[in-house]
Amino acid sequence: MDPFFPHLLQEHARQVSSLSLSTLFAQDPERFARFSLRCHDLLLDYSKNRLTAETLSLLCAWAQESGVEQARDDLFNGVRCNWTEQRAALHPALRDVREDAVYLLDGQDVMPEIRKQLHRVKEFSNRFRAGELCGAEGRPLRNLINIGIGGSHLGPEMISQALAPYGQSGPEVRFVSNMDGADFLEAVRGLHPAETLFVLASKTFSTRETLLNTDAALRWLQEGGIVGRAQSQHLVAVTAVPQRAQAFGIAPEHIFAIWDWVGGRYSWCSAISLSVAVRIGFTQFAQMLAGAHALDHHFRTAPLSSNMPVVMGLIGIWNRLLEGAATQAILPYDHSLRRFPAYLQQCDMESNGKRINRAGEVVNYPTGPILWGEVCSNAQHSFFQLLHQGTHAVAIDFIGCANSHHTLKEHHQELMANFLAQSEVLMRGRTPAEVAADLRADALSAEEISRLLPHRVFPGNRCSNTLLLPLL
C-alpha cells in the first residue's frame, strides 16, 4: 500500500490493472471523444491511458478533498503559497494584459507597476528593433546577448527558439548561462562589441554564474575598445534588487524590475524575457502573454474534470500509482521546441522533487517524476526502443503541431504520420502473429522467423498523452 494514495483509489487501481488499452478501445468506439479535452485551439487526447470514467471521477474527488481548488484560488489571490519563503506566487498577474485586471498582494494592486514595466519593455524592444539604440561608438546595437541561468535563461531561450519564425527580421539574440567559458565564447563569436548589448537577467543580481559571465562580457567589451563608463551603454539589467545593479554601474534607466513574488521558473512572462521581445517583436510578445492568460483563465474557472492542467496533473499521479511510472518523457514533434523538455525539467522538478512536507517531515512516498525528453524524430532513433520494448514504465507526452512554418511540406507530413503512429504502436503493440506475417513477407525461413520473432514483438499497453496545436 502506498500511503500517498487513498484506499479507494488503490483498490480501483487493482481492479483496472488487468485491463488492456486495446480492449478499452474495442469496447468503446467513442473512447477518444470521452477522454479528450479542448481548450481554445489546444487538443489534449488522454484516451491512451489505462483509465475509465470511474478513474477520472475518483481522481477528481481526491483532488477536491485535497483542497486543489482552494490552493488554485490562493495562487491567483496573492496568498503567500510559497510558504517556505513566505512569498506569494503571483506570476499569473504578469500574463494578464487586460486593462481592468486587478491582482492584490497585501491589499495593494500589483498591476500598475506590471503595466509600467511592460510599457518599458515595449518601448525598449521597439527602439532596439528599429536600430535607434546606439552603443558607445554611436553605432546601432544589432546584437543582444542574454546572460542568466535557471529561470532567467531556460524560459527565454526556449521561447526564443520556439517562436523564431516570428523573429526572422529581428536582431541577433543569443544566450549564455554556463560557467564553462566555452559557452560565453561561443555566444560572442562573430559579433562586434560596438554593436552588442548584454542583458544581465538575475532576480537577485548575486548568482555566481551570471556574475562570472558578466565579468567576461566586460573584458570582451574592453578588448573591443569600450572601456570605463562607456560600457554602461552596452549593459541592461533585469532584477528584483535594482540597487545591486546600480552599484554594479548600470544606469537606472537601463534597469528593468521584477519582483520577489515571481518564481524564477515562471519569470519568462516578465521583463526577464526582454530578449524575447527584442527577438520576435513586442506585438508577438503581447500575444504570447494573452495566450498564457487564456489558459490561466481556463485553469481558474473550468470544472476539475474538464480542466486541462488539472486532468494532466491527475493522469501523471494515476500513472505513478497504476503503472509505476517514475519518469515522464516529453516528446515534441517540432524542431523549434527542442529546448522545451529542459525548460519543463526546472519548472516541474525544482518544486515537485522535494522530500519534506509542510510539517517539516521526510515523506514516505515517491515525490514528483523525473522529466526528460528529446525532439522527435531524433528520439525515435535514440531511445524509443526502450519505450516500446523495455521494462521501465514511462509516462509519455507527445506534442505536435498540425501545421508548420517552413515550406518543406512533405517533411511535415511524414513527421505528423510518425507523431500519430508512435502513440498507437505504444498502445497496441505488435503481436507475434503480426511480426511473423511481416517476416514471412520478407521471405525469411521458418527457422529465421522463429529466431527473430521474440525480438520484434512489442507488448503494447504503454500509456501516453497527445497534445496537438494547430501551429506553434
Coordinates of N, CA and C in Angstrom, one line a residue, residues 201-402:
A201 N 20.3 39.2 -16.7 CA 19.0 38.7 -16.2 C 19.2 37.9 -14.9
S202 N 19.0 38.5 -13.8 CA 19.2 37.9 -12.5 C 18.3 38.4 -11.4
K203 N 17.4 37.6 -10.9 CA 16.4 38.1 -9.9 C 17.2 38.7 -8.7
T204 N 18.2 38.1 -8.2 CA 18.9 38.6 -7.0 C 20.1 39.4 -7.4
F205 N 20.6 39.4 -8.6 CA 21.8 40.0 -9.0 C 23.0 39.6 -8.2
S206 N 22.9 38.3 -7.8 CA 24.1 37.8 -7.0 C 24.4 36.4 -7.4
T207 N 23.8 35.9 -8.5 CA 24.0 34.5 -8.9 C 25.4 34.4 -9.5
R208 N 26.2 33.4 -8.9 CA 27.6 33.4 -9.2 C 27.9 33.2 -10.7
E209 N 27.2 32.3 -11.4 CA 27.4 32.0 -12.8 C 27.1 33.3 -13.6
T210 N 26.1 34.0 -13.3 CA 25.7 35.2 -14.1 C 26.8 36.3 -13.9
L211 N 27.2 36.5 -12.7 CA 28.3 37.5 -12.4 C 29.6 37.1 -13.1
L212 N 29.9 35.8 -13.1 CA 31.1 35.4 -13.8 C 31.1 35.7 -15.3
N213 N 30.0 35.4 -15.9 CA 29.8 35.7 -17.3 C 29.7 37.2 -17.6
T214 N 29.2 37.9 -16.6 CA 29.2 39.4 -16.8 C 30.6 39.9 -16.8
D215 N 31.4 39.4 -15.9 CA 32.9 39.8 -15.9 C 33.5 39.5 -17.3
A216 N 33.2 38.4 -17.8 CA 33.7 38.1 -19.1 C 33.2 39.0 -20.2
A217 N 32.0 39.4 -20.1 CA 31.4 40.4 -21.0 C 32.1 41.8 -20.9
L218 N 32.4 42.2 -19.7 CA 33.1 43.5 -19.5 C 34.5 43.4 -20.1
R219 N 35.2 42.3 -19.9 CA 36.5 42.1 -20.5 C 36.5 42.1 -22.0
W220 N 35.4 41.5 -22.6 CA 35.3 41.4 -24.0 C 35.0 42.8 -24.6
L221 N 34.2 43.6 -23.9 CA 33.9 45.0 -24.3 C 35.2 45.8 -24.3
Q222 N 36.0 45.6 -23.2 CA 37.2 46.3 -23.0 C 38.2 46.0 -24.2
E223 N 38.3 44.7 -24.5 CA 39.2 44.3 -25.5 C 38.8 44.9 -26.9
G224 N 37.5 45.2 -27.0 CA 37.0 45.8 -28.2 C 37.1 47.3 -28.2
G225 N 37.7 47.9 -27.2 CA 37.9 49.3 -27.1 C 36.8 50.1 -26.4
I226 N 35.9 49.4 -25.7 CA 34.9 50.0 -25.0 C 35.2 49.9 -23.5
V227 N 35.6 51.0 -22.9 CA 36.1 51.0 -21.5 C 35.4 51.9 -20.6
G228 N 35.6 51.7 -19.3 CA 35.0 52.7 -18.3 C 33.5 52.8 -18.4
R229 N 33.1 54.1 -18.2 CA 31.7 54.4 -18.2 C 31.0 54.1 -19.5
A230 N 31.7 54.1 -20.6 CA 31.2 53.8 -21.9 C 30.5 52.4 -21.9
Q231 N 31.0 51.5 -21.1 CA 30.5 50.1 -21.1 C 29.0 50.1 -20.6
S232 N 28.6 51.1 -19.9 CA 27.2 51.1 -19.4 C 26.2 51.2 -20.5
Q233 N 26.6 51.7 -21.7 CA 25.7 51.8 -22.8 C 25.5 50.4 -23.5
H234 N 26.2 49.4 -23.0 CA 26.1 48.1 -23.5 C 25.6 47.1 -22.5
L235 N 25.0 47.6 -21.4 CA 24.6 46.8 -20.3 C 23.1 47.2 -19.9
V236 N 22.3 46.2 -19.8 CA 20.9 46.3 -19.2 C 20.8 45.2 -18.2
A237 N 20.0 45.5 -17.1 CA 19.8 44.6 -16.1 C 18.3 44.3 -15.9
V238 N 17.9 43.1 -15.6 CA 16.6 42.8 -15.2 C 16.7 42.1 -13.8
T239 N 16.1 42.7 -12.8 CA 16.4 42.2 -11.4 C 15.3 42.7 -10.4
A240 N 15.2 42.0 -9.3 CA 14.3 42.4 -8.2 C 15.1 43.2 -7.2
V241 N 16.4 43.4 -7.4 CA 17.2 44.1 -6.5 C 18.0 45.2 -7.3
P242 N 17.3 46.3 -7.7 CA 17.9 47.3 -8.6 C 19.1 48.0 -8.0
Q243 N 19.1 48.1 -6.6 CA 20.3 48.8 -6.0 C 21.6 48.1 -6.3
R244 N 21.5 46.7 -6.4 CA 22.7 46.0 -6.7 C 23.2 46.2 -8.1
A245 N 22.2 46.3 -9.0 CA 22.6 46.6 -10.4 C 23.2 48.0 -10.5
Q246 N 22.6 49.0 -9.8 CA 23.2 50.3 -9.8 C 24.6 50.4 -9.2
A247 N 24.8 49.6 -8.1 CA 26.1 49.6 -7.5 C 27.1 49.0 -8.5
F248 N 26.6 48.1 -9.4 CA 27.5 47.5 -10.4 C 27.8 48.4 -11.5
G249 N 27.1 49.6 -11.6 CA 27.4 50.6 -12.6 C 26.4 50.7 -13.7
I250 N 25.3 50.1 -13.6 CA 24.3 50.1 -14.6 C 23.3 51.3 -14.4
A251 N 23.1 52.1 -15.4 CA 22.3 53.3 -15.3 C 20.8 52.9 -14.9
P252 N 20.2 53.7 -14.0 CA 18.8 53.4 -13.6 C 17.9 53.2 -14.8
E253 N 18.0 54.0 -15.8 CA 17.1 53.8 -17.0 C 17.3 52.5 -17.8
H254 N 18.4 51.8 -17.4 CA 18.7 50.5 -18.1 C 18.4 49.3 -17.1
I255 N 17.7 49.6 -16.1 CA 17.3 48.6 -15.1 C 15.8 48.3 -15.2
F256 N 15.4 47.1 -15.5 CA 14.0 46.6 -15.5 C 13.7 45.8 -14.3
A257 N 12.5 46.0 -13.8 CA 12.1 45.4 -12.5 C 11.4 44.1 -12.7
I258 N 11.7 43.2 -11.8 CA 10.8 42.1 -11.5 C 10.6 42.1 -10.0
W259 N 9.9 41.1 -9.4 CA 9.5 41.2 -8.0 C 9.8 39.9 -7.3
D260 N 9.9 40.0 -6.0 CA 10.3 38.8 -5.2 C 9.1 37.7 -5.3
W261 N 7.9 38.1 -5.7 CA 6.8 37.2 -5.7 C 6.8 36.4 -7.1
V262 N 7.8 36.7 -7.9 CA 7.9 35.9 -9.2 C 8.9 34.8 -9.0
G263 N 8.5 33.6 -9.1 CA 9.4 32.5 -9.0 C 10.3 32.5 -10.3
G264 N 11.5 32.2 -10.2 CA 12.4 32.2 -11.4 C 11.9 31.4 -12.6
R265 N 11.4 30.2 -12.3 CA 11.0 29.3 -13.4 C 9.7 29.8 -14.0
Y266 N 9.0 30.8 -13.4 CA 7.8 31.4 -14.0 C 8.0 32.8 -14.5
S267 N 9.3 33.3 -14.5 CA 9.6 34.7 -14.8 C 9.6 35.0 -16.2
W268 N 9.5 34.0 -17.1 CA 9.6 34.3 -18.6 C 8.5 35.3 -19.0
C269 N 7.4 35.4 -18.3 CA 6.4 36.3 -18.7 C 6.6 37.7 -18.1
S270 N 7.8 38.0 -17.6 CA 8.1 39.4 -17.1 C 9.2 40.0 -18.0
A271 N 9.8 41.0 -17.5 CA 10.9 41.7 -18.3 C 12.1 40.7 -18.4
I272 N 12.1 39.6 -17.7 CA 13.2 38.6 -17.9 C 13.2 38.2 -19.3
S273 N 12.1 38.3 -20.0 CA 12.1 37.9 -21.4 C 12.2 39.2 -22.3
L274 N 13.0 40.2 -21.9 CA 13.3 41.3 -22.7 C 13.9 40.8 -24.0
S275 N 14.8 39.8 -23.9 CA 15.4 39.3 -25.1 C 14.4 38.7 -26.1
V276 N 13.4 38.1 -25.6 CA 12.3 37.5 -26.4 C 11.6 38.7 -27.2
A277 N 11.2 39.7 -26.4 CA 10.5 40.8 -27.0 C 11.4 41.5 -28.1
V278 N 12.7 41.6 -27.9 CA 13.6 42.1 -28.9 C 13.6 41.1 -30.1
R279 N 13.6 39.8 -29.9 CA 13.8 38.9 -30.9 C 12.5 38.8 -31.8
I280 N 11.3 38.7 -31.2 CA 10.1 38.5 -32.0 C 9.3 39.7 -32.2
G281 N 9.6 40.8 -31.5 CA 8.8 42.0 -31.5 C 7.7 42.0 -30.4
F282 N 7.4 43.2 -29.9 CA 6.5 43.3 -28.8 C 5.1 42.8 -29.1
T283 N 4.6 43.1 -30.3 CA 3.3 42.7 -30.6 C 3.1 41.2 -30.4
Q284 N 4.1 40.4 -30.9 CA 4.0 38.9 -30.8 C 4.2 38.6 -29.3
F285 N 5.1 39.3 -28.6 CA 5.3 39.0 -27.2 C 4.0 39.2 -26.4
A286 N 3.3 40.3 -26.7 CA 2.0 40.5 -26.0 C 1.0 39.5 -26.3
Q287 N 1.0 39.0 -27.6 CA 0.1 37.9 -28.0 C 0.4 36.6 -27.2
M288 N 1.7 36.4 -26.9 CA 2.0 35.2 -26.2 C 1.5 35.3 -24.7
L289 N 1.6 36.5 -24.1 CA 1.1 36.7 -22.8 C -0.4 36.5 -22.8
A290 N -1.1 37.0 -23.8 CA -2.5 36.8 -23.9 C -2.9 35.4 -24.0
G291 N -2.2 34.6 -24.7 CA -2.4 33.2 -24.8 C -2.2 32.5 -23.5
A292 N -1.2 32.8 -22.8 CA -0.9 32.3 -21.5 C -2.1 32.6 -20.5
H293 N -2.5 33.9 -20.6 CA -3.6 34.3 -19.7 C -4.9 33.5 -20.0
A294 N -5.1 33.2 -21.3 CA -6.3 32.5 -21.7 C -6.3 31.1 -21.0
L295 N -5.1 30.5 -21.0 CA -5.1 29.2 -20.3 C -5.1 29.3 -18.8
D296 N -4.6 30.4 -18.2 CA -4.8 30.7 -16.8 C -6.3 30.8 -16.5
H297 N -7.0 31.5 -17.3 CA -8.4 31.7 -17.1 C -9.2 30.3 -17.1
H298 N -8.8 29.5 -18.1 CA -9.4 28.1 -18.2 C -9.0 27.3 -16.9
F299 N -7.8 27.4 -16.4 CA -7.4 26.7 -15.2 C -8.2 27.2 -14.0
R300 N -8.4 28.5 -14.0 CA -9.1 29.1 -12.8 C -10.6 28.8 -12.8
T301 N -11.2 28.6 -13.9 CA -12.7 28.5 -14.0 C -13.3 27.2 -14.4
A302 N -12.5 26.4 -15.1 CA -13.1 25.1 -15.6 C -13.3 24.1 -14.5
P303 N -14.4 23.3 -14.5 CA -14.5 22.2 -13.5 C -13.4 21.3 -13.6
L304 N -13.0 20.6 -12.5 CA -11.9 19.8 -12.5 C -11.8 18.7 -13.5
S305 N -13.0 18.1 -13.8 CA -13.0 17.0 -14.8 C -12.8 17.4 -16.2
S306 N -12.9 18.7 -16.5 CA -12.7 19.2 -17.9 C -11.6 20.3 -17.9
N307 N -10.8 20.3 -16.8 CA -9.8 21.3 -16.7 C -8.4 20.7 -17.2
M308 N -7.9 21.2 -18.3 CA -6.8 20.6 -18.9 C -5.6 20.5 -18.0
P309 N -5.1 21.5 -17.4 CA -3.9 21.4 -16.5 C -4.2 20.4 -15.3
V310 N -5.4 20.4 -14.8 CA -5.7 19.6 -13.6 C -5.8 18.1 -14.1
V311 N -6.4 17.9 -15.2 CA -6.5 16.5 -15.7 C -5.1 15.9 -16.0
M312 N -4.3 16.7 -16.7 CA -2.9 16.3 -17.0 C -2.2 15.9 -15.7
G313 N -2.3 16.8 -14.7 CA -1.7 16.5 -13.4 C -2.2 15.2 -12.7
L314 N -3.5 15.0 -12.8 CA -4.1 13.8 -12.2 C -3.7 12.6 -12.9
I315 N -3.6 12.6 -14.2 CA -3.1 11.5 -15.0 C -1.7 11.1 -14.6
G316 N -0.9 12.2 -14.4 CA 0.5 11.9 -14.0 C 0.6 11.1 -12.7
I317 N -0.3 11.5 -11.8 CA -0.3 10.8 -10.5 C -0.9 9.4 -10.6
W318 N -1.9 9.3 -11.5 CA -2.5 7.9 -11.7 C -1.5 7.0 -12.4
N319 N -0.7 7.5 -13.3 CA 0.3 6.7 -13.9 C 1.4 6.3 -13.0
R320 N 1.6 7.1 -12.0 CA 2.6 6.7 -10.9 C 2.0 5.6 -10.1
L321 N 0.7 5.6 -9.8 CA 0.1 4.5 -9.0 C -0.1 3.3 -9.8
L322 N -0.7 3.4 -11.0 CA -1.1 2.2 -11.7 C 0.1 1.6 -12.5
E323 N 0.9 2.4 -13.1 CA 1.9 1.9 -14.0 C 3.3 1.9 -13.3
G324 N 3.4 2.6 -12.2 CA 4.7 2.7 -11.5 C 5.7 3.6 -12.3
A325 N 5.1 4.6 -13.0 CA 6.0 5.4 -13.9 C 6.7 6.5 -13.0
A326 N 8.0 6.3 -12.9 CA 8.7 7.3 -12.1 C 9.3 8.4 -12.9
T327 N 9.3 8.2 -14.3 CA 9.8 9.2 -15.2 C 8.7 9.6 -16.2
Q328 N 8.9 10.8 -16.8 CA 8.0 11.3 -17.8 C 8.8 11.8 -18.9
A329 N 8.5 11.3 -20.1 CA 9.2 11.7 -21.3 C 8.4 12.8 -22.1
I330 N 9.0 13.9 -22.3 CA 8.4 15.0 -23.1 C 8.9 14.9 -24.5
L331 N 8.0 14.7 -25.5 CA 8.5 14.4 -26.9 C 7.8 15.3 -27.8
P332 N 8.4 16.5 -28.1 CA 7.9 17.4 -29.1 C 8.2 17.0 -30.5
Y333 N 7.2 17.0 -31.3 CA 7.4 16.7 -32.8 C 7.4 18.0 -33.5
D334 N 8.3 18.9 -33.1 CA 8.6 20.2 -33.7 C 10.0 20.6 -33.3
H335 N 10.8 20.8 -34.3 CA 12.2 21.1 -34.0 C 12.4 22.4 -33.2
S336 N 11.5 23.3 -33.4 CA 11.6 24.6 -32.6 C 11.3 24.4 -31.1
L337 N 10.8 23.3 -30.7 CA 10.5 23.0 -29.3 C 11.6 22.2 -28.7
R338 N 12.8 22.2 -29.3 CA 13.9 21.3 -28.8 C 14.3 21.6 -27.4
R339 N 14.1 22.9 -26.9 CA 14.5 23.2 -25.5 C 13.4 23.1 -24.5
F340 N 12.2 22.7 -25.0 CA 11.0 22.6 -24.1 C 11.2 21.6 -23.0
P341 N 11.7 20.4 -23.3 CA 12.0 19.4 -22.2 C 12.9 20.0 -21.1
A342 N 13.9 20.7 -21.5 CA 14.9 21.3 -20.5 C 14.1 22.3 -19.6
Y343 N 13.3 23.2 -20.3 CA 12.6 24.2 -19.5 C 11.6 23.5 -18.5
L344 N 10.9 22.5 -19.0 CA 10.0 21.8 -18.1 C 10.6 21.1 -16.9
Q345 N 11.9 20.6 -17.2 CA 12.6 19.9 -16.1 C 12.7 20.9 -14.9
Q346 N 13.1 22.1 -15.1 CA 13.2 23.0 -14.0 C 11.9 23.4 -13.4
C347 N 10.9 23.7 -14.4 CA 9.6 24.1 -13.9 C 8.9 23.1 -13.0
D348 N 9.1 21.8 -13.3 CA 8.4 20.8 -12.5 C 9.3 20.3 -11.4
M349 N 10.5 19.9 -11.7 CA 11.4 19.1 -10.8 C 11.9 20.0 -9.6
E350 N 12.0 21.3 -9.9 CA 12.5 22.2 -8.8 C 11.5 22.3 -7.7
S351 N 10.2 22.1 -8.0 CA 9.2 22.1 -7.0 C 8.8 20.7 -6.5
N352 N 8.5 19.8 -7.4 CA 7.9 18.6 -7.0 C 8.9 17.5 -6.6
G353 N 10.2 17.8 -6.6 CA 11.2 16.8 -6.2 C 11.5 16.8 -4.7
K354 N 10.9 17.8 -4.0 CA 11.3 17.9 -2.6 C 10.8 16.8 -1.7
R355 N 11.6 16.5 -0.7 CA 11.2 15.3 0.2 C 10.6 15.7 1.5
I356 N 10.5 17.0 1.8 CA 10.0 17.4 3.1 C 8.6 17.9 2.9
N357 N 7.6 17.5 3.8 CA 6.3 18.1 3.7 C 6.2 19.4 4.5
R358 N 5.0 19.9 4.6 CA 4.8 21.2 5.2 C 5.0 21.2 6.7
A359 N 4.9 20.0 7.3 CA 5.2 19.8 8.7 C 6.7 19.6 9.0
G360 N 7.5 19.7 8.0 CA 9.0 19.5 8.1 C 9.4 18.1 8.2
E361 N 8.5 17.2 7.8 CA 8.9 15.7 7.9 C 9.3 15.2 6.6
V362 N 10.1 14.1 6.6 CA 10.5 13.5 5.4 C 9.3 12.6 4.9
V363 N 8.9 12.7 3.7 CA 7.8 12.0 3.2 C 8.2 10.5 3.0
N364 N 7.1 9.7 3.1 CA 7.4 8.2 2.9 C 6.7 7.7 1.7
Y365 N 6.7 8.5 0.6 CA 6.2 8.1 -0.7 C 7.0 8.8 -1.8
P366 N 7.0 8.4 -3.0 CA 7.7 9.0 -4.1 C 7.3 10.4 -4.3
T367 N 8.3 11.3 -4.6 CA 7.9 12.7 -5.0 C 7.8 12.7 -6.5
G368 N 7.8 13.9 -7.1 CA 7.5 14.1 -8.5 C 8.3 13.3 -9.4
P369 N 7.9 13.2 -10.7 CA 8.6 12.4 -11.7 C 9.9 13.0 -12.2
I370 N 10.7 12.2 -12.7 CA 11.9 12.7 -13.4 C 11.5 13.0 -14.8
L371 N 11.6 14.3 -15.2 CA 11.3 14.7 -16.6 C 12.5 14.6 -17.5
W372 N 12.3 14.1 -18.7 CA 13.3 14.1 -19.7 C 12.7 14.1 -21.1
G373 N 13.5 14.1 -22.1 CA 12.9 14.1 -23.4 C 13.8 14.6 -24.5
E374 N 13.3 14.5 -25.7 CA 14.1 15.0 -26.8 C 13.1 15.2 -28.0
V375 N 13.6 16.1 -28.9 CA 12.7 16.4 -30.1 C 12.7 15.2 -31.0
C376 N 11.6 14.9 -31.6 CA 11.4 13.8 -32.5 C 11.5 14.3 -33.9
S377 N 11.9 13.5 -34.8 CA 12.0 12.1 -34.8 C 13.4 11.6 -34.3
N378 N 14.3 12.5 -33.9 CA 15.6 12.1 -33.4 C 15.4 11.1 -32.3
A379 N 14.5 11.3 -31.4 CA 14.3 10.4 -30.3 C 13.9 9.0 -30.8
Q380 N 13.2 8.9 -31.9 CA 12.8 7.5 -32.4 C 14.0 6.7 -32.7
H381 N 15.1 7.3 -33.1 CA 16.3 6.6 -33.4 C 17.3 6.6 -32.2
S382 N 16.8 7.0 -31.1 CA 17.7 7.1 -29.9 C 17.2 6.2 -28.8
F383 N 16.0 6.5 -28.2 CA 15.6 5.7 -27.0 C 14.2 5.1 -27.1
F384 N 13.6 5.2 -28.3 CA 12.2 4.7 -28.4 C 12.2 3.1 -28.3
Q385 N 13.3 2.5 -28.5 CA 13.4 1.0 -28.3 C 13.0 0.7 -26.9
L386 N 13.6 1.5 -25.9 CA 13.3 1.3 -24.5 C 11.8 1.6 -24.2
L387 N 11.2 2.6 -24.9 CA 9.8 2.9 -24.6 C 8.9 1.8 -25.1
H388 N 9.2 1.2 -26.2 CA 8.4 0.2 -26.8 C 8.6 -1.2 -26.2
Q389 N 9.9 -1.5 -25.9 CA 10.2 -2.9 -25.5 C 10.9 -3.1 -24.2
G390 N 11.2 -1.9 -23.5 CA 11.9 -2.0 -22.3 C 11.0 -2.4 -21.1
T391 N 11.7 -2.5 -20.0 CA 11.0 -2.9 -18.7 C 10.6 -1.7 -17.9
H392 N 11.0 -0.5 -18.2 CA 10.7 0.7 -17.4 C 9.3 1.2 -17.8
A393 N 8.5 1.6 -16.8 CA 7.3 2.3 -17.1 C 7.6 3.8 -17.2
V394 N 7.2 4.4 -18.3 CA 7.5 5.8 -18.6 C 6.2 6.4 -19.0
A395 N 5.8 7.5 -18.3 CA 4.7 8.4 -18.8 C 5.2 9.2 -19.9
I396 N 4.4 9.3 -21.0 CA 4.8 9.9 -22.2 C 3.8 11.0 -22.6
D397 N 4.3 12.2 -23.0 CA 3.6 13.3 -23.6 C 4.1 13.6 -25.0
F398 N 3.3 13.3 -26.0 CA 3.6 13.7 -27.3 C 3.0 15.1 -27.6
I399 N 3.8 15.9 -28.2 CA 3.4 17.3 -28.5 C 3.6 17.5 -30.0
G400 N 2.5 17.9 -30.7 CA 2.7 18.1 -32.2 C 1.9 19.3 -32.7
C401 N 2.3 19.8 -33.8 CA 1.7 20.9 -34.5 C 1.1 20.5 -35.8
A402 N -0.1 20.7 -36.1 CA -0.8 20.3 -37.3 C -0.2 20.9 -38.5

